[in-house]
């Protein structure tokens, strides 16, 4: 009569260890909502807002199947205050392998750009496939994240892109239990096919701010300087501006 309770006790003790080593479904989800005021003198560019999420669909111990989506709305003041003139959809799907603290992933990347409250006579979108490399370190309580991507074009509509390389560095330094400093830098280089009489394009963003952590999420107050490639869907002009805004993010 004592064997069955003993067996159940051993099973209960072993279950957490077994659960930690097994495949996990939806183990992580990150959410973000942001709005930035732009210093541009062009009346098409006054506000930039983003809403999206990033989740691990399956973590299979050696890596993970990951999905990310984002909707970006750009607002101007051509016709009235808070005039939305364009929206962009981003969809990313990747499958990765972890090795030596670095994560290597095959990434499918889709971007579709649309005009809002304007006549749009042609599609503007592109699909890319390539490599995504990511690493996170924690020296002296500081969180350091680095990420790089190289992507080649599979299909495209009304853009001259051939390939894209991006790099990102993010730093978070805690000051107190719920307050910290953040800084990040992004670089984007786009190779083109020559159909629009221009060479390789370079853009980027440098930002810094303060982060306030809550129980389930955080708010970040950020200032930045940005150079954006093809800021408007129907022309190839580069726009540069300073921004100030906020982000709500999950923890």
mmCIF file with all atom_site columns, N, CA and C in Angstrom, residues 45 72 86 88 113 126 159-161 163-166 186-192 196 198-205 226-241:
data_model
loop_
_atom_site.group_PDB
_atom_site.id
_atom_site.type_symbol
_atom_site.label_atom_id
_atom_site.label_alt_id
_atom_site.label_comp_id
_atom_site.label_asym_id
_atom_site.label_entity_id
_atom_site.label_seq_id
_atom_site.pdbx_PDB_ins_code
_atom_site.Cartn_x
_atom_site.Cartn_y
_atom_site.Cartn_z
_atom_site.occupancy
_atom_site.B_iso_or_equiv
_atom_site.pdbx_formal_charge
_atom_site.auth_seq_id
_atom_site.auth_comp_id
_atom_site.auth_asym_id
_atom_site.auth_atom_id
_atom_site.pdbx_PDB_model_num
ATOM 1   N N  . UNK A 1 45  ? 5.104  64.697 -42.356 1.00 0.00 ? 45  UNK A N  1
ATOM 2   C CA . UNK A 1 45  ? 5.752  63.940 -41.280 1.00 0.00 ? 45  UNK A CA 1
ATOM 3   C C  . UNK A 1 45  ? 5.717  64.735 -39.983 1.00 0.00 ? 45  UNK A C  1
ATOM 4   N N  . UNK A 1 72  ? 2.752  50.416 -38.547 1.00 0.00 ? 72  UNK A N  1
ATOM 5   C CA . UNK A 1 72  ? 3.264  51.770 -38.362 1.00 0.00 ? 72  UNK A CA 1
ATOM 6   C C  . UNK A 1 72  ? 2.366  52.764 -39.080 1.00 0.00 ? 72  UNK A C  1
ATOM 7   N N  . UNK A 1 86  ? -0.029 57.550 -44.276 1.00 0.00 ? 86  UNK A N  1
ATOM 8   C CA . UNK A 1 86  ? 0.502  56.260 -44.713 1.00 0.00 ? 86  UNK A CA 1
ATOM 9   C C  . UNK A 1 86  ? 0.513  55.258 -43.565 1.00 0.00 ? 86  UNK A C  1
ATOM 10  N N  . UNK A 1 88  ? 2.220  51.165 -42.714 1.00 0.00 ? 88  UNK A N  1
ATOM 11  C CA . UNK A 1 88  ? 3.097  50.078 -43.153 1.00 0.00 ? 88  UNK A CA 1
ATOM 12  C C  . UNK A 1 88  ? 2.884  48.849 -42.279 1.00 0.00 ? 88  UNK A C  1
ATOM 13  N N  . UNK A 1 113 ? 3.475  48.636 -47.815 1.00 0.00 ? 113 UNK A N  1
ATOM 14  C CA . UNK A 1 113 ? 3.257  50.041 -47.497 1.00 0.00 ? 113 UNK A CA 1
ATOM 15  C C  . UNK A 1 113 ? 2.014  50.553 -48.224 1.00 0.00 ? 113 UNK A C  1
ATOM 16  N N  . UNK A 1 126 ? 7.539  44.252 -50.458 1.00 0.00 ? 126 UNK A N  1
ATOM 17  C CA . UNK A 1 126 ? 8.653  43.370 -50.781 1.00 0.00 ? 126 UNK A CA 1
ATOM 18  C C  . UNK A 1 126 ? 8.725  42.223 -49.784 1.00 0.00 ? 126 UNK A C  1
ATOM 19  N N  . UNK A 1 159 ? 9.611  48.858 -55.840 1.00 0.00 ? 159 UNK A N  1
ATOM 20  C CA . UNK A 1 159 ? 10.804 49.292 -55.124 1.00 0.00 ? 159 UNK A CA 1
ATOM 21  C C  . UNK A 1 159 ? 12.007 48.753 -55.892 1.00 0.00 ? 159 UNK A C  1
ATOM 22  N N  . UNK A 1 160 ? 13.172 49.370 -55.684 1.00 0.00 ? 160 UNK A N  1
ATOM 23  C CA . UNK A 1 160 ? 14.374 48.945 -56.399 1.00 0.00 ? 160 UNK A CA 1
ATOM 24  C C  . UNK A 1 160 ? 15.334 48.166 -55.507 1.00 0.00 ? 160 UNK A C  1
ATOM 25  N N  . UNK A 1 161 ? 14.835 47.584 -54.426 1.00 0.00 ? 161 UNK A N  1
ATOM 26  C CA . UNK A 1 161 ? 15.698 46.904 -53.467 1.00 0.00 ? 161 UNK A CA 1
ATOM 27  C C  . UNK A 1 161 ? 16.165 45.542 -54.003 1.00 0.00 ? 161 UNK A C  1
ATOM 28  N N  . UNK A 1 163 ? 18.838 43.831 -51.794 1.00 0.00 ? 163 UNK A N  1
ATOM 29  C CA . UNK A 1 163 ? 19.206 43.202 -50.527 1.00 0.00 ? 163 UNK A CA 1
ATOM 30  C C  . UNK A 1 163 ? 19.178 44.256 -49.432 1.00 0.00 ? 163 UNK A C  1
ATOM 31  N N  . UNK A 1 164 ? 19.229 43.787 -48.193 1.00 0.00 ? 164 UNK A N  1
ATOM 32  C CA . UNK A 1 164 ? 19.194 44.694 -47.042 1.00 0.00 ? 164 UNK A CA 1
ATOM 33  C C  . UNK A 1 164 ? 20.037 44.105 -45.911 1.00 0.00 ? 164 UNK A C  1
ATOM 34  N N  . UNK A 1 165 ? 20.863 44.931 -45.291 1.00 0.00 ? 165 UNK A N  1
ATOM 35  C CA . UNK A 1 165 ? 21.645 44.538 -44.120 1.00 0.00 ? 165 UNK A CA 1
ATOM 36  C C  . UNK A 1 165 ? 21.335 45.516 -42.996 1.00 0.00 ? 165 UNK A C  1
ATOM 37  N N  . UNK A 1 166 ? 21.039 44.989 -41.814 1.00 0.00 ? 166 UNK A N  1
ATOM 38  C CA . UNK A 1 166 ? 20.710 45.845 -40.683 1.00 0.00 ? 166 UNK A CA 1
ATOM 39  C C  . UNK A 1 166 ? 21.505 45.401 -39.451 1.00 0.00 ? 166 UNK A C  1
ATOM 40  N N  . UNK A 1 186 ? 20.541 51.901 -34.491 1.00 0.00 ? 186 UNK A N  1
ATOM 41  C CA . UNK A 1 186 ? 20.146 51.063 -35.620 1.00 0.00 ? 186 UNK A CA 1
ATOM 42  C C  . UNK A 1 186 ? 20.833 51.558 -36.883 1.00 0.00 ? 186 UNK A C  1
ATOM 43  N N  . UNK A 1 187 ? 21.289 50.631 -37.698 1.00 0.00 ? 187 UNK A N  1
ATOM 44  C CA . UNK A 1 187 ? 21.874 50.950 -38.999 1.00 0.00 ? 187 UNK A CA 1
ATOM 45  C C  . UNK A 1 187 ? 21.195 50.091 -40.052 1.00 0.00 ? 187 UNK A C  1
ATOM 46  N N  . UNK A 1 188 ? 20.805 50.709 -41.163 1.00 0.00 ? 188 UNK A N  1
ATOM 47  C CA . UNK A 1 188 ? 20.159 49.984 -42.261 1.00 0.00 ? 188 UNK A CA 1
ATOM 48  C C  . UNK A 1 188 ? 20.840 50.359 -43.571 1.00 0.00 ? 188 UNK A C  1
ATOM 49  N N  . UNK A 1 189 ? 21.292 49.349 -44.310 1.00 0.00 ? 189 UNK A N  1
ATOM 50  C CA . UNK A 1 189 ? 21.927 49.549 -45.613 1.00 0.00 ? 189 UNK A CA 1
ATOM 51  C C  . UNK A 1 189 ? 21.143 48.740 -46.639 1.00 0.00 ? 189 UNK A C  1
ATOM 52  N N  . UNK A 1 190 ? 20.721 49.392 -47.736 1.00 0.00 ? 190 UNK A N  1
ATOM 53  C CA . UNK A 1 190 ? 19.892 48.749 -48.753 1.00 0.00 ? 190 UNK A CA 1
ATOM 54  C C  . UNK A 1 190 ? 20.608 48.802 -50.096 1.00 0.00 ? 190 UNK A C  1
ATOM 55  N N  . UNK A 1 191 ? 20.818 47.633 -50.689 1.00 0.00 ? 191 UNK A N  1
ATOM 56  C CA . UNK A 1 191 ? 21.370 47.559 -52.034 1.00 0.00 ? 191 UNK A CA 1
ATOM 57  C C  . UNK A 1 191 ? 20.266 47.632 -53.070 1.00 0.00 ? 191 UNK A C  1
ATOM 58  N N  . UNK A 1 192 ? 20.491 48.357 -54.148 1.00 0.00 ? 192 UNK A N  1
ATOM 59  C CA . UNK A 1 192 ? 19.445 48.620 -55.141 1.00 0.00 ? 192 UNK A CA 1
ATOM 60  C C  . UNK A 1 192 ? 19.864 48.092 -56.509 1.00 0.00 ? 192 UNK A C  1
ATOM 61  N N  . UNK A 1 196 ? 16.399 53.220 -60.519 1.00 0.00 ? 196 UNK A N  1
ATOM 62  C CA . UNK A 1 196 ? 15.976 54.564 -60.129 1.00 0.00 ? 196 UNK A CA 1
ATOM 63  C C  . UNK A 1 196 ? 17.153 55.535 -60.031 1.00 0.00 ? 196 UNK A C  1
ATOM 64  N N  . UNK A 1 198 ? 20.140 55.590 -58.597 1.00 0.00 ? 198 UNK A N  1
ATOM 65  C CA . UNK A 1 198 ? 20.740 55.875 -57.305 1.00 0.00 ? 198 UNK A CA 1
ATOM 66  C C  . UNK A 1 198 ? 21.549 54.665 -56.852 1.00 0.00 ? 198 UNK A C  1
ATOM 67  N N  . UNK A 1 199 ? 22.440 54.894 -55.911 1.00 0.00 ? 199 UNK A N  1
ATOM 68  C CA . UNK A 1 199 ? 23.285 53.824 -55.413 1.00 0.00 ? 199 UNK A CA 1
ATOM 69  C C  . UNK A 1 199 ? 22.772 53.262 -54.105 1.00 0.00 ? 199 UNK A C  1
ATOM 70  N N  . UNK A 1 200 ? 23.633 52.529 -53.423 1.00 0.00 ? 200 UNK A N  1
ATOM 71  C CA . UNK A 1 200 ? 23.302 51.921 -52.145 1.00 0.00 ? 200 UNK A CA 1
ATOM 72  C C  . UNK A 1 200 ? 22.827 52.970 -51.151 1.00 0.00 ? 200 UNK A C  1
ATOM 73  N N  . UNK A 1 201 ? 21.742 52.665 -50.461 1.00 0.00 ? 201 UNK A N  1
ATOM 74  C CA . UNK A 1 201 ? 21.121 53.603 -49.530 1.00 0.00 ? 201 UNK A CA 1
ATOM 75  C C  . UNK A 1 201 ? 21.472 53.250 -48.086 1.00 0.00 ? 201 UNK A C  1
ATOM 76  N N  . UNK A 1 202 ? 21.700 54.303 -47.270 1.00 0.00 ? 202 UNK A N  1
ATOM 77  C CA . UNK A 1 202 ? 22.051 54.100 -45.863 1.00 0.00 ? 202 UNK A CA 1
ATOM 78  C C  . UNK A 1 202 ? 21.159 54.948 -44.972 1.00 0.00 ? 202 UNK A C  1
ATOM 79  N N  . UNK A 1 203 ? 20.597 54.328 -43.960 1.00 0.00 ? 203 UNK A N  1
ATOM 80  C CA . UNK A 1 203 ? 19.776 55.022 -42.974 1.00 0.00 ? 203 UNK A CA 1
ATOM 81  C C  . UNK A 1 203 ? 20.115 54.529 -41.585 1.00 0.00 ? 203 UNK A C  1
ATOM 82  N N  . UNK A 1 204 ? 19.575 55.210 -40.586 1.00 0.00 ? 204 UNK A N  1
ATOM 83  C CA . UNK A 1 204 ? 19.866 54.777 -39.225 1.00 0.00 ? 204 UNK A CA 1
ATOM 84  C C  . UNK A 1 204 ? 19.141 55.619 -38.193 1.00 0.00 ? 204 UNK A C  1
ATOM 85  N N  . UNK A 1 205 ? 19.296 55.198 -36.950 1.00 0.00 ? 205 UNK A N  1
ATOM 86  C CA . UNK A 1 205 ? 18.638 55.873 -35.840 1.00 0.00 ? 205 UNK A CA 1
ATOM 87  C C  . UNK A 1 205 ? 19.467 55.691 -34.572 1.00 0.00 ? 205 UNK A C  1
ATOM 88  N N  . UNK A 1 226 ? 17.130 60.483 -36.476 1.00 0.00 ? 226 UNK A N  1
ATOM 89  C CA . UNK A 1 226 ? 16.900 59.422 -37.462 1.00 0.00 ? 226 UNK A CA 1
ATOM 90  C C  . UNK A 1 226 ? 17.118 59.933 -38.883 1.00 0.00 ? 226 UNK A C  1
ATOM 91  N N  . UNK A 1 227 ? 17.676 59.063 -39.711 1.00 0.00 ? 227 UNK A N  1
ATOM 92  C CA . UNK A 1 227 ? 17.748 59.265 -41.156 1.00 0.00 ? 227 UNK A CA 1
ATOM 93  C C  . UNK A 1 227 ? 16.998 58.103 -41.791 1.00 0.00 ? 227 UNK A C  1
ATOM 94  N N  . UNK A 1 228 ? 15.883 58.389 -42.473 1.00 0.00 ? 228 UNK A N  1
ATOM 95  C CA . UNK A 1 228 ? 14.997 57.330 -42.977 1.00 0.00 ? 228 UNK A CA 1
ATOM 96  C C  . UNK A 1 228 ? 15.038 57.251 -44.496 1.00 0.00 ? 228 UNK A C  1
ATOM 97  N N  . UNK A 1 229 ? 15.320 56.049 -44.987 1.00 0.00 ? 229 UNK A N  1
ATOM 98  C CA . UNK A 1 229 ? 15.318 55.781 -46.423 1.00 0.00 ? 229 UNK A CA 1
ATOM 99  C C  . UNK A 1 229 ? 13.884 55.704 -46.931 1.00 0.00 ? 229 UNK A C  1
ATOM 100 N N  . UNK A 1 230 ? 13.603 56.344 -48.086 1.00 0.00 ? 230 UNK A N  1
ATOM 101 C CA . UNK A 1 230 ? 12.282 56.244 -48.724 1.00 0.00 ? 230 UNK A CA 1
ATOM 102 C C  . UNK A 1 230 ? 11.160 56.477 -47.719 1.00 0.00 ? 230 UNK A C  1
ATOM 103 N N  . UNK A 1 231 ? 11.180 57.643 -47.102 1.00 0.00 ? 231 UNK A N  1
ATOM 104 C CA . UNK A 1 231 ? 10.241 57.939 -46.019 1.00 0.00 ? 231 UNK A CA 1
ATOM 105 C C  . UNK A 1 231 ? 8.792  57.937 -46.492 1.00 0.00 ? 231 UNK A C  1
ATOM 106 N N  . UNK A 1 232 ? 8.548  58.293 -47.748 1.00 0.00 ? 232 UNK A N  1
ATOM 107 C CA . UNK A 1 232 ? 7.188  58.269 -48.293 1.00 0.00 ? 232 UNK A CA 1
ATOM 108 C C  . UNK A 1 232 ? 7.106  57.162 -49.336 1.00 0.00 ? 232 UNK A C  1
ATOM 109 N N  . UNK A 1 233 ? 6.038  56.370 -49.367 1.00 0.00 ? 233 UNK A N  1
ATOM 110 C CA . UNK A 1 233 ? 5.992  55.195 -50.241 1.00 0.00 ? 233 UNK A CA 1
ATOM 111 C C  . UNK A 1 233 ? 6.177  55.473 -51.725 1.00 0.00 ? 233 UNK A C  1
ATOM 112 N N  . UNK A 1 234 ? 5.778  56.657 -52.207 1.00 0.00 ? 234 UNK A N  1
ATOM 113 C CA . UNK A 1 234 ? 5.767  56.912 -53.648 1.00 0.00 ? 234 UNK A CA 1
ATOM 114 C C  . UNK A 1 234 ? 6.924  57.764 -54.141 1.00 0.00 ? 234 UNK A C  1
ATOM 115 N N  . UNK A 1 235 ? 7.907  58.070 -53.292 1.00 0.00 ? 235 UNK A N  1
ATOM 116 C CA . UNK A 1 235 ? 9.101  58.755 -53.771 1.00 0.00 ? 235 UNK A CA 1
ATOM 117 C C  . UNK A 1 235 ? 10.328 58.199 -53.061 1.00 0.00 ? 235 UNK A C  1
ATOM 118 N N  . UNK A 1 236 ? 11.506 58.571 -53.549 1.00 0.00 ? 236 UNK A N  1
ATOM 119 C CA . UNK A 1 236 ? 12.753 58.009 -53.023 1.00 0.00 ? 236 UNK A CA 1
ATOM 120 C C  . UNK A 1 236 ? 13.538 59.010 -52.187 1.00 0.00 ? 236 UNK A C  1
ATOM 121 N N  . UNK A 1 237 ? 12.893 60.043 -51.681 1.00 0.00 ? 237 UNK A N  1
ATOM 122 C CA . UNK A 1 237 ? 13.593 61.047 -50.886 1.00 0.00 ? 237 UNK A CA 1
ATOM 123 C C  . UNK A 1 237 ? 13.943 60.493 -49.510 1.00 0.00 ? 237 UNK A C  1
ATOM 124 N N  . UNK A 1 238 ? 15.131 60.866 -49.044 1.00 0.00 ? 238 UNK A N  1
ATOM 125 C CA . UNK A 1 238 ? 15.556 60.535 -47.688 1.00 0.00 ? 238 UNK A CA 1
ATOM 126 C C  . UNK A 1 238 ? 15.153 61.674 -46.760 1.00 0.00 ? 238 UNK A C  1
ATOM 127 N N  . UNK A 1 239 ? 14.597 61.331 -45.605 1.00 0.00 ? 239 UNK A N  1
ATOM 128 C CA . UNK A 1 239 ? 14.187 62.330 -44.624 1.00 0.00 ? 239 UNK A CA 1
ATOM 129 C C  . UNK A 1 239 ? 15.008 62.159 -43.349 1.00 0.00 ? 239 UNK A C  1
ATOM 130 N N  . UNK A 1 240 ? 15.400 63.298 -42.742 1.00 0.00 ? 240 UNK A N  1
ATOM 131 C CA . UNK A 1 240 ? 16.119 63.269 -41.465 1.00 0.00 ? 240 UNK A CA 1
ATOM 132 C C  . UNK A 1 240 ? 15.382 64.147 -40.470 1.00 0.00 ? 240 UNK A C  1
ATOM 133 N N  . UNK A 1 241 ? 15.307 63.690 -39.215 1.00 0.00 ? 241 UNK A N  1
ATOM 134 C CA . UNK A 1 241 ? 14.596 64.445 -38.199 1.00 0.00 ? 241 UNK A CA 1
ATOM 135 C C  . UNK A 1 241 ? 15.042 64.029 -36.798 1.00 0.00 ? 241 UNK A C  1
#
